[in-house]
mmCIF file of C-alpha atoms in Angstrom:
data_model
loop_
_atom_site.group_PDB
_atom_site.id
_atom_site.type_symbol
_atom_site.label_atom_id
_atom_site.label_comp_id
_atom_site.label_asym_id
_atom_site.label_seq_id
_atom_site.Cartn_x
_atom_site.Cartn_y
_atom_site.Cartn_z
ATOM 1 C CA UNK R 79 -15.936 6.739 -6.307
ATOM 2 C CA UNK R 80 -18.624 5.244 -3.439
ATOM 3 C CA UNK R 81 -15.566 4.142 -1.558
ATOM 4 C CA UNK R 82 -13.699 7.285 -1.200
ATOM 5 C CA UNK R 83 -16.372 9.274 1.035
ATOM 6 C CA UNK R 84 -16.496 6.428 3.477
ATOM 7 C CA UNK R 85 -12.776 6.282 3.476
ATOM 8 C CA UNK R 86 -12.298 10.108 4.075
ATOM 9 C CA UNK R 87 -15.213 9.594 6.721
ATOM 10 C CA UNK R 88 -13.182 6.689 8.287
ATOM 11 C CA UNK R 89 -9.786 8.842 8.609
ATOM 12 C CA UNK R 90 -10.710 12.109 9.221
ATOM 13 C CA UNK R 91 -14.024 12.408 10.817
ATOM 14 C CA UNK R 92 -14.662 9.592 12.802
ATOM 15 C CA UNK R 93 -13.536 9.468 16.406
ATOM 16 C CA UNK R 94 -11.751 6.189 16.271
ATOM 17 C CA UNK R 95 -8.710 5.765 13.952
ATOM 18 C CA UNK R 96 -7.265 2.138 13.382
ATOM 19 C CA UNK R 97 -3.490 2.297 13.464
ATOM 20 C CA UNK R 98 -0.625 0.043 13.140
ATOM 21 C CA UNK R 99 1.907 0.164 15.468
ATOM 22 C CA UNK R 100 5.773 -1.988 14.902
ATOM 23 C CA UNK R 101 6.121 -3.119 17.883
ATOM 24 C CA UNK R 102 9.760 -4.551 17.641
ATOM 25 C CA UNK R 103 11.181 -2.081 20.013
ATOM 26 C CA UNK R 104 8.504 -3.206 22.784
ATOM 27 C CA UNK R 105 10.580 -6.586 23.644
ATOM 28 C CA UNK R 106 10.246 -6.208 27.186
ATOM 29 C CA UNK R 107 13.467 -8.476 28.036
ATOM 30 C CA UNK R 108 16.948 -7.697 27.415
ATOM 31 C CA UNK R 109 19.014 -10.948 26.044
ATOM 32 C CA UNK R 110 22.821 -11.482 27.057
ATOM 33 C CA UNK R 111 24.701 -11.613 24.183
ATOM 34 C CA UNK R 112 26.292 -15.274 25.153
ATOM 35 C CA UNK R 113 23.995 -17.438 27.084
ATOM 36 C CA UNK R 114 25.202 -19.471 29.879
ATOM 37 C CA UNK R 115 22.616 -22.168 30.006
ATOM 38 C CA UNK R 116 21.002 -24.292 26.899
ATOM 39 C CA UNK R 117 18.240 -23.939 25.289
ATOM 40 C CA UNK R 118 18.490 -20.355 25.664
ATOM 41 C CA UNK R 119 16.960 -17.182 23.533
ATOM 42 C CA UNK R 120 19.131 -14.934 21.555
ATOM 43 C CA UNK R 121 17.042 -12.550 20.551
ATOM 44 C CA UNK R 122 13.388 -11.386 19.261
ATOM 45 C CA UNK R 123 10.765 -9.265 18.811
ATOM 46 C CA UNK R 124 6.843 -8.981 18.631
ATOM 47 C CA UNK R 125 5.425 -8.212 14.238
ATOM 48 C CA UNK R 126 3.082 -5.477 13.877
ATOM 49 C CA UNK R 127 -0.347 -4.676 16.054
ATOM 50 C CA UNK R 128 -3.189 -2.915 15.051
ATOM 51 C CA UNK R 129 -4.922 -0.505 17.567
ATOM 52 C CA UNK R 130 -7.991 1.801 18.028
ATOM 53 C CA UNK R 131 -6.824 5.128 19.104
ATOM 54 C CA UNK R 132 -8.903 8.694 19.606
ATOM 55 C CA UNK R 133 -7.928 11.832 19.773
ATOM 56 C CA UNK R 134 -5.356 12.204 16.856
ATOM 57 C CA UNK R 135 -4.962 15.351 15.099
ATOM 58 C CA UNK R 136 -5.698 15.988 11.995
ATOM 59 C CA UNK R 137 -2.099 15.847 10.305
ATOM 60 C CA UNK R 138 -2.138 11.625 10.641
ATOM 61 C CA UNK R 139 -5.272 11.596 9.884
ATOM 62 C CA UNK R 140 -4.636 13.152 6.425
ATOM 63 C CA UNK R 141 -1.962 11.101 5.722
ATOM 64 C CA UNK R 142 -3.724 8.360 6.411
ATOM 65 C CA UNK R 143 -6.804 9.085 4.243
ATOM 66 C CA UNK R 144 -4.511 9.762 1.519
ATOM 67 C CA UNK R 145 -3.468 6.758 1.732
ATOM 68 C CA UNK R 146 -7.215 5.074 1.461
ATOM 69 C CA UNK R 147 -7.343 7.280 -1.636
ATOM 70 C CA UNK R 148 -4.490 5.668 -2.893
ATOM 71 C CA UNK R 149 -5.771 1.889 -2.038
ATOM 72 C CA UNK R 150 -9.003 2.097 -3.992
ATOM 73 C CA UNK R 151 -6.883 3.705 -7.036
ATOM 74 C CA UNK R 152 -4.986 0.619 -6.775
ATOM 75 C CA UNK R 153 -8.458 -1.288 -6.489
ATOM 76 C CA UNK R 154 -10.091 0.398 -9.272
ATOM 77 C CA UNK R 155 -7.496 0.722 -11.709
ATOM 78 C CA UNK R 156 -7.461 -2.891 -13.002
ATOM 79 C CA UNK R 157 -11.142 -2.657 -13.345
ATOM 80 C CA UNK R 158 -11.234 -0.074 -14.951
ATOM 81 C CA UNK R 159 -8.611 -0.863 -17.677
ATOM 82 C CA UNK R 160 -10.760 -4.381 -18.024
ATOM 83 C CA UNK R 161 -13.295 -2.534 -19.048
ATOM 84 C CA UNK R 162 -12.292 0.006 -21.355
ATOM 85 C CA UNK R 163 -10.940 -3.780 -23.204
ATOM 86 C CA UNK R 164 -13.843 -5.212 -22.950
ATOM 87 C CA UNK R 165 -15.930 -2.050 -24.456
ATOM 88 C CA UNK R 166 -13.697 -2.410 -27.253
ATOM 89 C CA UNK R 167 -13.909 -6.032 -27.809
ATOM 90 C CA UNK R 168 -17.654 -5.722 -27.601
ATOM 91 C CA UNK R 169 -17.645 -3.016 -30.246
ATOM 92 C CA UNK R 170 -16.288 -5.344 -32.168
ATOM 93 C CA UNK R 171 -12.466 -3.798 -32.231
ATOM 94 C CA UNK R 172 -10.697 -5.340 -29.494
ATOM 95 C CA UNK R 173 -7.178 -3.505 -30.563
ATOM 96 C CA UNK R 174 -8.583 0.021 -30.507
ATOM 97 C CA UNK R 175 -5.583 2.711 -29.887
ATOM 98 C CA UNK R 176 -7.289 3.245 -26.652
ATOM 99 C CA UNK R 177 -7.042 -0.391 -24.776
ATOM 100 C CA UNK R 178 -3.151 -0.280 -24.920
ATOM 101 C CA UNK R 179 -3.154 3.183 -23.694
ATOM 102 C CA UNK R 180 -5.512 2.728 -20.894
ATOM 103 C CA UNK R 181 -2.891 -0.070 -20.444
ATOM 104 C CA UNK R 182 -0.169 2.002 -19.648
ATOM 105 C CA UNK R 183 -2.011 4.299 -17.782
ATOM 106 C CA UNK R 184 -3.235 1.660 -15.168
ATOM 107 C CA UNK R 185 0.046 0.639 -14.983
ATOM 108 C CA UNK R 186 1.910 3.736 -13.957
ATOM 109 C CA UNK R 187 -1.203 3.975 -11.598
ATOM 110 C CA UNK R 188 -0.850 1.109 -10.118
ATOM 111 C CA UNK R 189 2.995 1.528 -9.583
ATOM 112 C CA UNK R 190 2.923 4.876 -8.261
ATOM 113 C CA UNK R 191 -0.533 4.729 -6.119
ATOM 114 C CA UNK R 192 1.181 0.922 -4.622
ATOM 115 C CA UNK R 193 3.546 2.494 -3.606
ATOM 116 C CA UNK R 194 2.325 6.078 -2.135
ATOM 117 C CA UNK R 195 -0.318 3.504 -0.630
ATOM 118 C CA UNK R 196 2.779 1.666 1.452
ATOM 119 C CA UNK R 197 4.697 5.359 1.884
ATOM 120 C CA UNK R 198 1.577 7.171 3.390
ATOM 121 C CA UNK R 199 0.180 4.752 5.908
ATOM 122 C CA UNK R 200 3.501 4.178 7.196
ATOM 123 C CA UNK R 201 4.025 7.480 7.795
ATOM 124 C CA UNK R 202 0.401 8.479 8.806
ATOM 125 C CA UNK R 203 0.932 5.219 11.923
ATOM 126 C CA UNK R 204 4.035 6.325 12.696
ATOM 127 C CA UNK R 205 2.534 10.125 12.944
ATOM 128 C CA UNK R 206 -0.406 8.493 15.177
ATOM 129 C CA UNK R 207 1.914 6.192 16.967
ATOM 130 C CA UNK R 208 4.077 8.958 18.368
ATOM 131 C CA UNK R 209 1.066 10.980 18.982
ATOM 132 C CA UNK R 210 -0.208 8.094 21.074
ATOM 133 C CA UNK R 211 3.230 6.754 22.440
ATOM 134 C CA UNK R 212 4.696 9.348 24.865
ATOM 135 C CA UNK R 213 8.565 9.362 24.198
ATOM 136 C CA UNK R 214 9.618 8.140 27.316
ATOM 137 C CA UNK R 215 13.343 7.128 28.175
ATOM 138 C CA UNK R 216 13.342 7.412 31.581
ATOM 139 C CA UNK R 217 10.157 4.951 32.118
ATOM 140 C CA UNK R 218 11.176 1.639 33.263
ATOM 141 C CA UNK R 219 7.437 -0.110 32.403
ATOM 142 C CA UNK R 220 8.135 -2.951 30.509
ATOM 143 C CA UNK R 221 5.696 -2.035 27.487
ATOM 144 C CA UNK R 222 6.529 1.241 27.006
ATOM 145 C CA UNK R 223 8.765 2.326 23.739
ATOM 146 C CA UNK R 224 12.162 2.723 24.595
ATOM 147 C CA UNK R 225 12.268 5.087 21.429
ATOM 148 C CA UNK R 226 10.088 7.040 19.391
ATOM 149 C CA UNK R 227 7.940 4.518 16.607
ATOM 150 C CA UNK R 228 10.126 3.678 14.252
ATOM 151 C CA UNK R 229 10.145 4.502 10.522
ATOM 152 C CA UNK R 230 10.130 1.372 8.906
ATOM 153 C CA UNK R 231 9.416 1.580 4.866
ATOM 154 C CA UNK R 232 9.588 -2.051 3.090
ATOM 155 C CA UNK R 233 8.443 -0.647 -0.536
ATOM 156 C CA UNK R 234 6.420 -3.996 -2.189
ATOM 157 C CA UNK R 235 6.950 -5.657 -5.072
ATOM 158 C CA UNK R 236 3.426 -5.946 -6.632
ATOM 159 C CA UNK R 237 3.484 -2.372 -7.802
ATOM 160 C CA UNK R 238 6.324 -2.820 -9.944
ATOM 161 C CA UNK R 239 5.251 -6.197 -11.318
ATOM 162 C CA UNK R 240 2.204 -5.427 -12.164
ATOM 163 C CA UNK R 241 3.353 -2.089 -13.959
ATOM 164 C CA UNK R 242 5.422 -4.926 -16.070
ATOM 165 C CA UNK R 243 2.630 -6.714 -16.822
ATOM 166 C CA UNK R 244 0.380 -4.066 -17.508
ATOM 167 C CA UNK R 245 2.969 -2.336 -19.988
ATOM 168 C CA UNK R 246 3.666 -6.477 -21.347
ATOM 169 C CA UNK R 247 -0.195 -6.675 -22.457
ATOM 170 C CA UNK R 248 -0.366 -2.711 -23.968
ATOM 171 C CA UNK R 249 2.713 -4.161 -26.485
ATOM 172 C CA UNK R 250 0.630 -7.466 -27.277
ATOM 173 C CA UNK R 251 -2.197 -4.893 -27.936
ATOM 174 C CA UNK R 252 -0.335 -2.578 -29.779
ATOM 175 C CA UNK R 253 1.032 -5.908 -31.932
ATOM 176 C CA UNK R 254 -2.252 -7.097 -32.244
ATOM 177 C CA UNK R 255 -3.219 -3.383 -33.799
ATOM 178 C CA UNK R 256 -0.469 -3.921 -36.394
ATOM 179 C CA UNK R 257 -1.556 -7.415 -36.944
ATOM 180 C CA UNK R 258 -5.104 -6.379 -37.694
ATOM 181 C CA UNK R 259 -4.085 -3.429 -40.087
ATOM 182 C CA UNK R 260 -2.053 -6.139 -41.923
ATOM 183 C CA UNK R 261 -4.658 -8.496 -42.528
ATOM 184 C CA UNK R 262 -7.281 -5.422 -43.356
ATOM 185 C CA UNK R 263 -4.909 -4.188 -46.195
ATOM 186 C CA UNK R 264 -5.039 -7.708 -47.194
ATOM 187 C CA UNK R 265 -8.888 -8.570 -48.026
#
């Protein structure tokens, strides 16, 4: 909850806005497609850059503090379902009803804030990119973009794994419940 004013503050209110920028269409050299001398270069490109721009509007900049919102759901989510199980375990029940549930719901959490988180910054620095990038075709500089920024969405992985997990230890909580009401109806 402290991090989300500072993040909103950072994205929509401040006069600098950090943006990342694919720069893959910015090779400034074009490569024949058979070389006639060895070693040669086939092809290329430059990774990713991160840049200060001002004077964005305010549509990247909500995207972009969305996703902020999203990252410290994704940061908070596993600490918060640690301690919900340790509450319980310090009570003294550490398979309360609650600690698998809180399981499951950090783990659809975490799999759909991971992934808005990747979805909405890539579209809020694309939105600031082309707000910052004049579409230029005609320009023959050779670091301008030939095309608009580019859309370029690689979902991640982590989201979905750690859903898995997350719903793998609310099932060895939920056995553990069954376990314990067993052995209660026993003494």
């Amino acid at each position: 909850m402290i991090a989300i004013p500072f993040a909103l503050y950072n994205t929509l209110i401040a006069p600098e806005l950090s943006v990342t920028v694919h720069e893959s269409q910015m090779w400034p050299i074009h490569f024949p497609a058979t070389p006639t001398t060895l070693p040669a270069v086939l092809d290329g490109s430059f990774g990713d850059s991160s840049i200060t721009v001002v004077g964005t509007t305010l549509g990247p900049r909500a995207v972009l503090a969305a996703a902020q919102i999203a990252q410290i759901a994704v940061l908070a989510a596993p600490a918060v379902m640690l301690s919900v199980a340790m509450k319980h375990a310090l009570d003294g029940s550490p398979f309360a009803p609650a600690v698998p549930r809180w399981f499951i719901i950090g783990g659809v959490l975490l799999l759909v804030a991971g992934g808005a988180e990747a979805l909405l910054s890539e579209i809020g620095n694309v939105l600031a990119a082309s707000e910052v990038y004049p579409i230029d075709t005609t320009s023959s500089a050779s670091f301008t973009l030939g095309e608009s920024p580019h859309f370029q969405l690689i979902f991640p992985w982590w989201p979905l794994l750690a859903a898995l997990v997350c719903a793998a230890l609310a099932a060895v909580f939920r056995h553990g419940a069954r376990l314990q009401e067993d052995t209660e109806g026993l003494v």
